[in-house]
XYZ file of C-alpha atoms in Angstrom:
279
model
C 27.043 24.448 -229.646
C 30.647 24.722 -230.965
C 31.391 24.807 -234.593
C 32.512 21.495 -236.006
C 35.714 21.715 -238.260
C 37.319 18.896 -240.252
C 40.964 19.097 -240.952
C 42.509 17.241 -243.928
C 46.302 17.403 -244.125
C 49.069 15.749 -242.126
C 51.589 18.680 -242.038
C 50.626 22.327 -241.521
C 47.053 21.228 -241.128
C 48.058 19.603 -237.790
C 50.746 21.853 -236.347
C 49.347 25.099 -237.743
C 45.613 24.931 -238.266
C 44.685 22.346 -235.593
C 45.836 24.275 -232.575
C 44.453 27.629 -234.005
C 40.914 25.994 -234.347
C 41.251 24.555 -230.854
C 42.230 27.905 -229.390
C 39.099 29.428 -230.903
C 36.829 26.739 -229.424
C 35.981 24.697 -232.493
C 35.252 21.034 -232.159
C 38.040 19.529 -234.295
C 37.729 16.365 -236.367
C 40.509 14.741 -238.348
C 41.577 11.326 -239.578
C 42.549 8.388 -237.372
C 45.834 8.027 -239.276
C 47.149 11.335 -237.765
C 46.507 10.319 -234.200
C 50.040 8.957 -233.510
C 51.637 12.050 -235.018
C 49.498 14.341 -232.719
C 50.122 12.110 -229.616
C 53.934 12.102 -230.099
C 54.545 15.692 -230.934
C 55.251 17.778 -227.907
C 53.470 20.994 -229.175
C 50.302 18.933 -229.954
C 50.072 16.201 -227.349
C 48.155 18.373 -224.958
C 45.349 18.716 -227.506
C 45.131 14.973 -228.177
C 42.085 14.408 -225.948
C 40.170 17.281 -227.635
C 40.343 15.799 -231.108
C 37.718 13.571 -232.591
C 39.461 10.965 -234.757
C 37.413 9.355 -237.657
C 38.327 6.389 -239.937
C 37.592 7.883 -243.397
C 37.193 11.167 -245.223
C 33.590 10.282 -246.051
C 32.814 9.964 -242.309
C 34.541 13.254 -241.725
C 32.436 15.069 -244.312
C 29.235 13.808 -242.737
C 30.237 14.976 -239.234
C 31.447 18.543 -239.787
C 30.031 21.870 -240.986
C 33.351 23.527 -241.817
C 36.384 22.090 -243.584
C 40.007 22.947 -243.713
C 42.115 21.655 -246.616
C 45.880 21.818 -246.016
C 47.168 19.762 -248.862
C 49.274 20.341 -251.904
C 47.642 22.066 -254.887
C 47.090 18.914 -256.922
C 45.274 17.158 -254.122
C 43.392 20.290 -253.089
C 42.181 20.574 -256.775
C 41.119 16.915 -256.719
C 39.224 17.397 -253.533
C 37.298 20.378 -254.785
C 36.351 18.417 -257.976
C 35.493 15.171 -256.152
C 33.456 16.725 -253.437
C 31.469 19.304 -255.401
C 28.192 17.692 -254.261
C 28.932 18.625 -250.635
C 28.005 21.993 -249.236
C 30.020 23.094 -246.219
C 29.327 26.250 -244.358
C 32.958 27.327 -245.239
C 36.035 25.923 -246.821
C 39.390 27.096 -245.497
C 41.760 26.478 -248.407
C 45.415 26.830 -249.060
C 47.341 28.776 -251.782
C 47.700 28.209 -254.625
C 44.182 26.975 -255.188
C 45.390 24.496 -257.846
C 48.597 23.509 -259.660
C 47.934 25.318 -263.068
C 45.634 28.001 -264.453
C 43.223 25.560 -266.118
C 42.662 23.700 -262.895
C 42.527 26.968 -261.010
C 39.712 28.269 -263.204
C 37.860 24.951 -262.890
C 37.961 25.231 -259.089
C 36.636 28.776 -259.187
C 33.768 27.699 -261.430
C 32.786 24.816 -259.168
C 32.838 27.007 -256.096
C 30.917 29.692 -257.826
C 28.277 27.314 -259.237
C 27.737 25.689 -255.887
C 27.767 29.068 -254.093
C 30.313 27.504 -251.751
C 31.727 29.908 -249.162
C 35.426 29.661 -249.218
C 38.693 31.538 -248.395
C 42.474 31.148 -248.931
C 45.089 31.842 -246.185
C 47.533 34.444 -247.583
C 49.449 34.438 -244.320
C 51.757 37.452 -245.079
C 48.777 39.742 -245.465
C 48.119 39.492 -241.762
C 51.581 40.777 -240.796
C 52.191 44.436 -239.768
C 54.918 45.119 -242.294
C 52.753 43.920 -245.185
C 49.932 46.338 -244.281
C 52.319 49.177 -243.695
C 53.794 48.735 -247.240
C 50.208 48.867 -248.640
C 49.504 52.081 -246.787
C 52.749 53.589 -247.992
C 52.011 52.694 -251.586
C 48.533 54.180 -251.359
C 49.149 57.212 -249.415
C 52.721 58.294 -250.027
C 54.527 59.353 -253.265
C 57.886 58.520 -254.858
C 58.442 55.603 -252.658
C 60.942 52.832 -253.669
C 60.329 49.535 -251.943
C 62.345 46.416 -252.408
C 61.497 43.013 -250.999
C 64.178 40.388 -251.322
C 63.241 36.791 -250.434
C 65.776 34.039 -250.665
C 64.750 30.390 -250.073
C 66.685 27.170 -249.902
C 65.638 25.003 -252.748
C 64.526 21.528 -251.663
C 63.982 19.654 -254.936
C 62.085 16.824 -253.247
C 59.360 19.187 -251.981
C 56.365 20.133 -254.105
C 56.704 23.750 -252.946
C 59.731 24.073 -255.256
C 58.192 22.329 -258.250
C 56.247 24.656 -260.579
C 54.447 21.788 -262.282
C 52.990 20.715 -258.907
C 51.889 24.217 -258.045
C 55.029 25.238 -256.288
C 58.045 27.375 -257.437
C 59.229 30.884 -256.726
C 56.134 32.612 -258.003
C 53.248 30.179 -257.360
C 54.259 29.314 -253.775
C 56.199 32.377 -252.583
C 55.374 35.308 -254.877
C 51.705 34.622 -254.844
C 51.497 36.073 -251.241
C 52.118 39.553 -252.780
C 49.345 39.542 -255.319
C 46.711 40.822 -252.865
C 49.203 43.613 -251.996
C 49.619 44.437 -255.631
C 45.887 44.642 -256.163
C 45.141 46.750 -253.118
C 47.959 49.114 -253.922
C 46.981 49.593 -257.526
C 50.388 48.371 -258.683
C 50.898 47.387 -262.310
C 53.674 45.363 -263.781
C 56.439 47.320 -265.365
C 59.033 44.583 -265.945
C 59.619 40.848 -265.260
C 62.977 39.220 -265.271
C 62.833 35.485 -264.814
C 65.361 32.652 -264.770
C 65.512 29.097 -263.337
C 66.970 30.343 -260.015
C 65.367 33.758 -259.615
C 62.474 36.058 -260.397
C 62.227 39.848 -260.247
C 58.984 41.687 -260.616
C 59.048 45.505 -261.008
C 55.735 47.296 -260.466
C 54.623 50.935 -260.137
C 51.397 52.804 -259.475
C 49.965 56.273 -260.196
C 51.552 57.807 -257.092
C 54.976 57.242 -258.768
C 55.702 54.581 -256.221
C 57.937 51.664 -257.199
C 57.939 48.141 -255.836
C 60.449 45.462 -256.656
C 60.012 41.839 -255.563
C 63.133 39.708 -255.806
C 62.610 35.878 -255.318
C 65.540 33.579 -255.580
C 67.013 30.206 -254.451
C 69.836 30.648 -252.029
C 72.060 28.721 -249.692
C 70.274 30.146 -246.703
C 66.766 31.478 -246.078
C 66.647 35.247 -245.865
C 63.889 37.903 -246.042
C 64.606 41.674 -246.212
C 62.761 44.861 -246.914
C 64.279 48.156 -248.036
C 62.310 51.407 -248.284
C 64.140 54.238 -250.135
C 67.423 52.379 -249.501
C 66.783 52.120 -245.758
C 66.742 48.567 -244.340
C 63.431 47.963 -242.542
C 63.577 44.243 -241.987
C 66.185 41.475 -242.168
C 65.264 38.008 -240.926
C 65.335 34.402 -241.932
C 61.644 34.464 -242.955
C 58.800 36.954 -243.365
C 57.382 36.044 -239.948
C 60.593 37.272 -238.276
C 60.526 34.502 -235.689
C 62.261 31.216 -236.525
C 60.020 28.210 -237.169
C 61.376 25.428 -235.004
C 59.950 21.831 -235.317
C 57.838 20.784 -232.457
C 57.806 24.291 -230.927
C 54.497 26.135 -231.193
C 54.375 27.550 -234.686
C 54.626 31.377 -234.769
C 51.976 31.374 -237.442
C 49.234 30.101 -235.167
C 48.154 33.535 -234.000
C 48.083 34.728 -237.592
C 45.899 31.757 -238.591
C 43.466 32.594 -235.715
C 43.147 36.159 -237.208
C 42.422 34.675 -240.633
C 39.790 32.212 -239.277
C 37.686 35.012 -237.716
C 38.455 37.634 -240.294
C 38.754 36.043 -243.737
C 37.900 37.977 -246.890
C 34.296 37.589 -247.983
C 35.296 38.691 -251.549
C 36.965 35.367 -252.288
C 35.814 34.675 -255.917
C 36.434 38.299 -257.069
C 40.004 38.239 -255.581
C 40.898 34.839 -256.968
C 39.685 35.819 -260.402
C 42.004 38.859 -260.385
C 44.844 36.599 -259.113
C 44.270 34.250 -262.203
C 44.579 37.234 -264.524
C 47.814 38.299 -262.742
C 49.223 34.806 -262.847
C 48.881 34.770 -266.613
C 52.093 36.683 -266.775
C 54.098 33.783 -265.321
C 52.653 30.792 -267.314
């Protein structure tokens, strides 16, 4: 019998997670209100007949064993609080877990008390360049690595609103915290303004890492290692993300689904400690 997964979220949940779970053979359930979106989108229409559409979230919860939440941090936080009496085999969650540190801690406490299996999709950690940087920071000495990530600021989107769980650090920079933890990097300096954030770190191998996040007129992502350009693209995934084309992140999601970290609570507690520097 196939595993039954419920998907809550009308954006990335549908064009990212839904095809990934289908590709892995899950029985996929979602809400009826998303049916027209799936039927009318060219990269999803072929999956329409494989989806089980249900009328309410409550009905969804009673029909699935696994649940994927692909919603903004405020609504993800509300979900974890409101459904704490349910016990799914696994929750696939999005980053950040909640919109502020107080709510973040509350979510961790609920998941811990309920012994709820859960994970968060830090998508960049599944990319080759990300793992190569970690290995360089751990196994080499006197390395100087600079990551410069420019994003176009859309003020109408929660991803650019720090009070809603977005912003340069909470939405973009958070991807790098697992790297910092695995590479034993410690903060050396932070320079923050309304339009940019620079974090300088170093470890005992005398390696230096600088993360520069800023709002720009175009999206750009670059990596320098000892002043040599290693990557220059519009985004960290290298391939452009084109609406209604198969999302290049689907294969990465598939890796995450079958190989998520089982040390979720420990990692998230360390991430909370790190995030204190930016509150």
